[in-house]
Amino acid sequence: IDCELIQADVYELDRSRDGQFDIGLITLGTFMWMPDLDDFFAALKPLFRKNGWLFIHEFHPLSEVLRFEQQKRGTRMKLTGSYFKDGATLWTKGLDYFGGKQYDATPTYRFLHKMSDIIEAMVRQGFVIETFCELEEGMKESLYREAQSCPLPRSYTLTASYRPDS
């Protein structure tokens, strides 16, 4: 098929592209950098044609407040913060995903958005949720092999269509 792929800052897109896209893709680690999801989806929605389709594969917010620690008797899960936390969190550590080593990084701010925050922001901006699937798998399993049997969602997929008249 004839298609064009664009990787860009959604807040700095050329508005001449509005209404030209049938499909949008949001991948792992996007939402944590967005301070306001309403602003994010408001910036995204003009790009879509009516009934355009959005596919999201993202870390589950629970995976941001649960950590796995190696202990003498195996790996244990630990609650490290509130799922209901508002506001920014200062982040000063980087992570080598292949080696599993942390390092000092340029300070940045991350945001934890509950699942309801994500879904409600989408709906307010005219997206209609079509599918939602929570998954036990996530990218972080490469760091914690024993965590693969954790019975909690670590990522999810969500599809939605853009219906401005809904």
PDB file of C-alpha atoms in Angstrom:
ATOM      1  CA  ILE A   1       0.000   0.000   0.000  1.00  0.00           C
ATOM      2  CA  ASP A   2       1.033   3.586  -0.474  1.00  0.00           C
ATOM      3  CA  CYS A   3       1.640   5.036   2.980  1.00  0.00           C
ATOM      4  CA  GLU A   4       3.698   7.646   4.754  1.00  0.00           C
ATOM      5  CA  LEU A   5       5.186   7.198   8.229  1.00  0.00           C
ATOM      6  CA  ILE A   6       5.924  10.269  10.330  1.00  0.00           C
ATOM      7  CA  GLN A   7       7.804  10.462  13.622  1.00  0.00           C
ATOM      8  CA  ALA A   8       7.409  13.880  15.207  1.00  0.00           C
ATOM      9  CA  ASP A   9       6.643  15.958  18.274  1.00  0.00           C
ATOM     10  CA  VAL A  10       2.841  16.060  18.259  1.00  0.00           C
ATOM     11  CA  TYR A  11       2.860  19.643  19.583  1.00  0.00           C
ATOM     12  CA  GLU A  12       5.012  20.886  16.680  1.00  0.00           C
ATOM     13  CA  LEU A  13       3.372  19.197  13.711  1.00  0.00           C
ATOM     14  CA  ASP A  14       2.764  21.049  10.480  1.00  0.00           C
ATOM     15  CA  ARG A  15      -0.988  21.857  10.607  1.00  0.00           C
ATOM     16  CA  SER A  16      -1.177  21.416   6.828  1.00  0.00           C
ATOM     17  CA  ARG A  17      -1.318  17.665   7.605  1.00  0.00           C
ATOM     18  CA  ASP A  18      -4.588  17.956   9.538  1.00  0.00           C
ATOM     19  CA  GLY A  19      -7.250  15.482   8.469  1.00  0.00           C
ATOM     20  CA  GLN A  20      -4.831  13.378   6.409  1.00  0.00           C
ATOM     21  CA  PHE A  21      -4.228  10.322   8.615  1.00  0.00           C
ATOM     22  CA  ASP A  22      -6.144   7.072   8.809  1.00  0.00           C
ATOM     23  CA  ILE A  23      -3.957   5.406  11.470  1.00  0.00           C
ATOM     24  CA  GLY A  24      -1.996   6.600  14.503  1.00  0.00           C
ATOM     25  CA  LEU A  25       0.400   4.586  16.677  1.00  0.00           C
ATOM     26  CA  ILE A  26       1.464   5.309  20.259  1.00  0.00           C
ATOM     27  CA  THR A  27       4.090   2.980  21.688  1.00  0.00           C
ATOM     28  CA  LEU A  28       5.657   2.059  25.021  1.00  0.00           C
ATOM     29  CA  GLY A  29       6.850   4.951  27.148  1.00  0.00           C
ATOM     30  CA  THR A  30       4.984   7.833  25.498  1.00  0.00           C
ATOM     31  CA  PHE A  31       2.453   8.881  28.138  1.00  0.00           C
ATOM     32  CA  MET A  32       4.985   9.226  30.966  1.00  0.00           C
ATOM     33  CA  TRP A  33       6.421  12.320  29.211  1.00  0.00           C
ATOM     34  CA  MET A  34       3.042  14.039  28.736  1.00  0.00           C
ATOM     35  CA  PRO A  35       2.106  16.403  31.567  1.00  0.00           C
ATOM     36  CA  ASP A  36      -1.484  16.812  30.317  1.00  0.00           C
ATOM     37  CA  LEU A  37      -3.244  14.061  28.379  1.00  0.00           C
ATOM     38  CA  ASP A  38      -6.108  16.319  27.291  1.00  0.00           C
ATOM     39  CA  ASP A  39      -3.561  18.608  25.620  1.00  0.00           C
ATOM     40  CA  PHE A  40      -1.832  15.597  24.064  1.00  0.00           C
ATOM     41  CA  PHE A  41      -5.000  14.119  22.519  1.00  0.00           C
ATOM     42  CA  ALA A  42      -6.248  17.591  21.538  1.00  0.00           C
ATOM     43  CA  ALA A  43      -3.011  18.088  19.564  1.00  0.00           C
ATOM     44  CA  LEU A  44      -3.308  14.620  18.019  1.00  0.00           C
ATOM     45  CA  LYS A  45      -6.965  14.581  16.977  1.00  0.00           C
ATOM     46  CA  PRO A  46      -6.841  17.154  14.147  1.00  0.00           C
ATOM     47  CA  LEU A  47      -4.492  14.841  12.236  1.00  0.00           C
ATOM     48  CA  PHE A  48      -7.124  12.116  11.867  1.00  0.00           C
ATOM     49  CA  ARG A  49      -9.690  11.733   9.175  1.00  0.00           C
ATOM     50  CA  LYS A  50     -13.157  10.998  10.525  1.00  0.00           C
ATOM     51  CA  ASN A  51     -13.147   7.374  11.785  1.00  0.00           C
ATOM     52  CA  GLY A  52      -9.333   7.357  11.782  1.00  0.00           C
ATOM     53  CA  TRP A  53      -7.924   4.572  13.911  1.00  0.00           C
ATOM     54  CA  LEU A  54      -5.528   4.858  16.856  1.00  0.00           C
ATOM     55  CA  PHE A  55      -3.524   1.911  18.200  1.00  0.00           C
ATOM     56  CA  ILE A  56      -1.804   2.183  21.601  1.00  0.00           C
ATOM     57  CA  HIS A  57       0.622  -0.287  23.168  1.00  0.00           C
ATOM     58  CA  GLU A  58       1.808   1.261  26.421  1.00  0.00           C
ATOM     59  CA  PHE A  59       3.125   0.352  29.847  1.00  0.00           C
ATOM     60  CA  HIS A  60       0.318  -0.256  32.315  1.00  0.00           C
ATOM     61  CA  PRO A  61       0.357   2.450  35.012  1.00  0.00           C
ATOM     62  CA  LEU A  62       0.599  -0.279  37.666  1.00  0.00           C
ATOM     63  CA  SER A  63       4.029  -1.180  36.312  1.00  0.00           C
ATOM     64  CA  GLU A  64       5.222   2.273  37.347  1.00  0.00           C
ATOM     65  CA  VAL A  65       4.395   1.779  41.028  1.00  0.00           C
ATOM     66  CA  LEU A  66       5.510  -1.831  41.383  1.00  0.00           C
ATOM     67  CA  ARG A  67       9.144  -2.900  41.385  1.00  0.00           C
ATOM     68  CA  PHE A  68      10.780  -6.269  41.560  1.00  0.00           C
ATOM     69  CA  GLU A  69      13.626  -6.814  44.016  1.00  0.00           C
ATOM     70  CA  GLN A  70      16.014  -9.717  44.221  1.00  0.00           C
ATOM     71  CA  GLN A  71      15.953 -11.253  47.688  1.00  0.00           C
ATOM     72  CA  LYS A  72      17.448 -14.410  49.215  1.00  0.00           C
ATOM     73  CA  ARG A  73      14.224 -16.331  48.645  1.00  0.00           C
ATOM     74  CA  GLY A  74      13.677 -15.092  45.079  1.00  0.00           C
ATOM     75  CA  THR A  75      12.191 -12.027  43.476  1.00  0.00           C
ATOM     76  CA  ARG A  76       9.586 -10.045  45.398  1.00  0.00           C
ATOM     77  CA  MET A  77       7.270  -7.333  44.218  1.00  0.00           C
ATOM     78  CA  LYS A  78       7.332  -4.040  46.117  1.00  0.00           C
ATOM     79  CA  LEU A  79       4.912  -1.101  45.995  1.00  0.00           C
ATOM     80  CA  THR A  80       7.060   2.000  45.446  1.00  0.00           C
ATOM     81  CA  GLY A  81       4.492   4.762  45.212  1.00  0.00           C
ATOM     82  CA  SER A  82       0.856   5.706  44.899  1.00  0.00           C
ATOM     83  CA  TYR A  83      -1.096   4.751  41.802  1.00  0.00           C
ATOM     84  CA  PHE A  84      -3.161   7.891  42.480  1.00  0.00           C
ATOM     85  CA  LYS A  85      -0.209  10.306  42.543  1.00  0.00           C
ATOM     86  CA  ASP A  86      -0.714  13.620  40.777  1.00  0.00           C
ATOM     87  CA  GLY A  87       2.004  15.841  39.410  1.00  0.00           C
ATOM     88  CA  ALA A  88       5.513  15.329  38.150  1.00  0.00           C
ATOM     89  CA  THR A  89       8.241  13.059  39.488  1.00  0.00           C
ATOM     90  CA  LEU A  90      11.864  14.119  39.085  1.00  0.00           C
ATOM     91  CA  TRP A  91      13.819  11.380  37.312  1.00  0.00           C
ATOM     92  CA  THR A  92      17.632  11.412  37.505  1.00  0.00           C
ATOM     93  CA  LYS A  93      18.490   7.808  36.620  1.00  0.00           C
ATOM     94  CA  GLY A  94      18.855   6.243  33.209  1.00  0.00           C
ATOM     95  CA  LEU A  95      18.622   2.547  32.486  1.00  0.00           C
ATOM     96  CA  ASP A  96      20.559   0.447  30.018  1.00  0.00           C
ATOM     97  CA  TYR A  97      17.768  -1.891  28.873  1.00  0.00           C
ATOM     98  CA  PHE A  98      20.184  -4.508  27.539  1.00  0.00           C
ATOM     99  CA  GLY A  99      22.638  -4.589  30.445  1.00  0.00           C
ATOM    100  CA  GLY A 100      20.131  -3.770  33.178  1.00  0.00           C
ATOM    101  CA  LYS A 101      22.454  -1.151  34.702  1.00  0.00           C
ATOM    102  CA  GLN A 102      21.324   2.225  35.963  1.00  0.00           C
ATOM    103  CA  TYR A 103      23.335   5.389  35.397  1.00  0.00           C
ATOM    104  CA  ASP A 104      23.098   9.089  36.256  1.00  0.00           C
ATOM    105  CA  ALA A 105      21.123  10.884  33.548  1.00  0.00           C
ATOM    106  CA  THR A 106      19.989  14.387  32.688  1.00  0.00           C
ATOM    107  CA  PRO A 107      17.164  15.257  35.112  1.00  0.00           C
ATOM    108  CA  THR A 108      13.712  14.951  33.546  1.00  0.00           C
ATOM    109  CA  TYR A 109      10.146  14.889  34.783  1.00  0.00           C
ATOM    110  CA  ARG A 110       7.797  11.957  34.390  1.00  0.00           C
ATOM    111  CA  PHE A 111       4.054  11.736  34.914  1.00  0.00           C
ATOM    112  CA  LEU A 112       1.967   8.813  36.111  1.00  0.00           C
ATOM    113  CA  HIS A 113      -1.481   8.699  34.534  1.00  0.00           C
ATOM    114  CA  LYS A 114      -4.056   6.218  35.815  1.00  0.00           C
ATOM    115  CA  MET A 115      -5.889   4.106  33.229  1.00  0.00           C
ATOM    116  CA  SER A 116      -9.004   6.183  33.856  1.00  0.00           C
ATOM    117  CA  ASP A 117      -7.010   9.388  33.112  1.00  0.00           C
ATOM    118  CA  ILE A 118      -5.934   7.988  29.748  1.00  0.00           C
ATOM    119  CA  ILE A 119      -9.349   6.680  28.717  1.00  0.00           C
ATOM    120  CA  GLU A 120     -11.252   9.774  29.874  1.00  0.00           C
ATOM    121  CA  ALA A 121      -8.862  12.146  28.056  1.00  0.00           C
ATOM    122  CA  MET A 122      -9.337  10.158  24.852  1.00  0.00           C
ATOM    123  CA  VAL A 123     -13.126  10.174  25.156  1.00  0.00           C
ATOM    124  CA  ARG A 124     -13.221  13.924  25.901  1.00  0.00           C
ATOM    125  CA  GLN A 125     -11.284  14.553  22.689  1.00  0.00           C
ATOM    126  CA  GLY A 126     -13.637  12.525  20.460  1.00  0.00           C
ATOM    127  CA  PHE A 127     -11.974   9.109  20.443  1.00  0.00           C
ATOM    128  CA  VAL A 128     -14.244   6.086  20.848  1.00  0.00           C
ATOM    129  CA  ILE A 129     -12.641   3.122  22.606  1.00  0.00           C
ATOM    130  CA  GLU A 130     -13.045  -0.069  20.585  1.00  0.00           C
ATOM    131  CA  THR A 131     -10.774  -2.584  22.327  1.00  0.00           C
ATOM    132  CA  PHE A 132      -8.786  -2.702  25.545  1.00  0.00           C
ATOM    133  CA  CYS A 133      -6.564  -5.614  26.562  1.00  0.00           C
ATOM    134  CA  GLU A 134      -4.328  -5.778  29.645  1.00  0.00           C
ATOM    135  CA  LEU A 135      -1.203  -7.899  29.220  1.00  0.00           C
ATOM    136  CA  GLU A 136       1.140  -9.665  31.631  1.00  0.00           C
ATOM    137  CA  GLU A 137       4.036  -8.900  29.299  1.00  0.00           C
ATOM    138  CA  GLY A 138       6.043  -5.714  29.218  1.00  0.00           C
ATOM    139  CA  MET A 139       9.469  -4.611  28.103  1.00  0.00           C
ATOM    140  CA  LYS A 140      10.803  -4.652  31.655  1.00  0.00           C
ATOM    141  CA  GLU A 141      10.761  -8.479  31.879  1.00  0.00           C
ATOM    142  CA  SER A 142      14.206  -8.580  30.305  1.00  0.00           C
ATOM    143  CA  LEU A 143      15.469  -7.049  33.564  1.00  0.00           C
ATOM    144  CA  TYR A 144      13.575  -9.346  35.887  1.00  0.00           C
ATOM    145  CA  ARG A 145      13.277 -12.839  34.449  1.00  0.00           C
ATOM    146  CA  GLU A 146      11.553 -14.107  37.593  1.00  0.00           C
ATOM    147  CA  ALA A 147       8.872 -11.426  37.201  1.00  0.00           C
ATOM    148  CA  GLN A 148       7.441 -13.133  34.143  1.00  0.00           C
ATOM    149  CA  SER A 149       4.910 -14.981  36.280  1.00  0.00           C
ATOM    150  CA  CYS A 150       3.680 -11.800  37.995  1.00  0.00           C
ATOM    151  CA  PRO A 151      -0.132 -11.972  37.946  1.00  0.00           C
ATOM    152  CA  LEU A 152      -0.631  -8.230  37.333  1.00  0.00           C
ATOM    153  CA  PRO A 153      -0.892  -6.265  34.075  1.00  0.00           C
ATOM    154  CA  ARG A 154       2.368  -4.670  32.950  1.00  0.00           C
ATOM    155  CA  SER A 155       1.274  -3.355  29.569  1.00  0.00           C
ATOM    156  CA  TYR A 156      -1.901  -2.955  27.552  1.00  0.00           C
ATOM    157  CA  THR A 157      -3.194  -2.433  24.059  1.00  0.00           C
ATOM    158  CA  LEU A 158      -6.051  -0.120  23.258  1.00  0.00           C
ATOM    159  CA  THR A 159      -7.676   0.752  19.959  1.00  0.00           C
ATOM    160  CA  ALA A 160      -9.953   3.690  19.314  1.00  0.00           C
ATOM    161  CA  SER A 161     -11.480   5.478  16.369  1.00  0.00           C
ATOM    162  CA  TYR A 162     -11.742   9.239  16.013  1.00  0.00           C
ATOM    163  CA  ARG A 163     -15.356  10.270  15.747  1.00  0.00           C
ATOM    164  CA  PRO A 164     -15.633  14.022  16.213  1.00  0.00           C
ATOM    165  CA  ASP A 165     -19.431  13.895  16.148  1.00  0.00           C
ATOM    166  CA  SER A 166     -19.735  11.360  18.999  1.00  0.00           C
TER     167      SER A 166
END
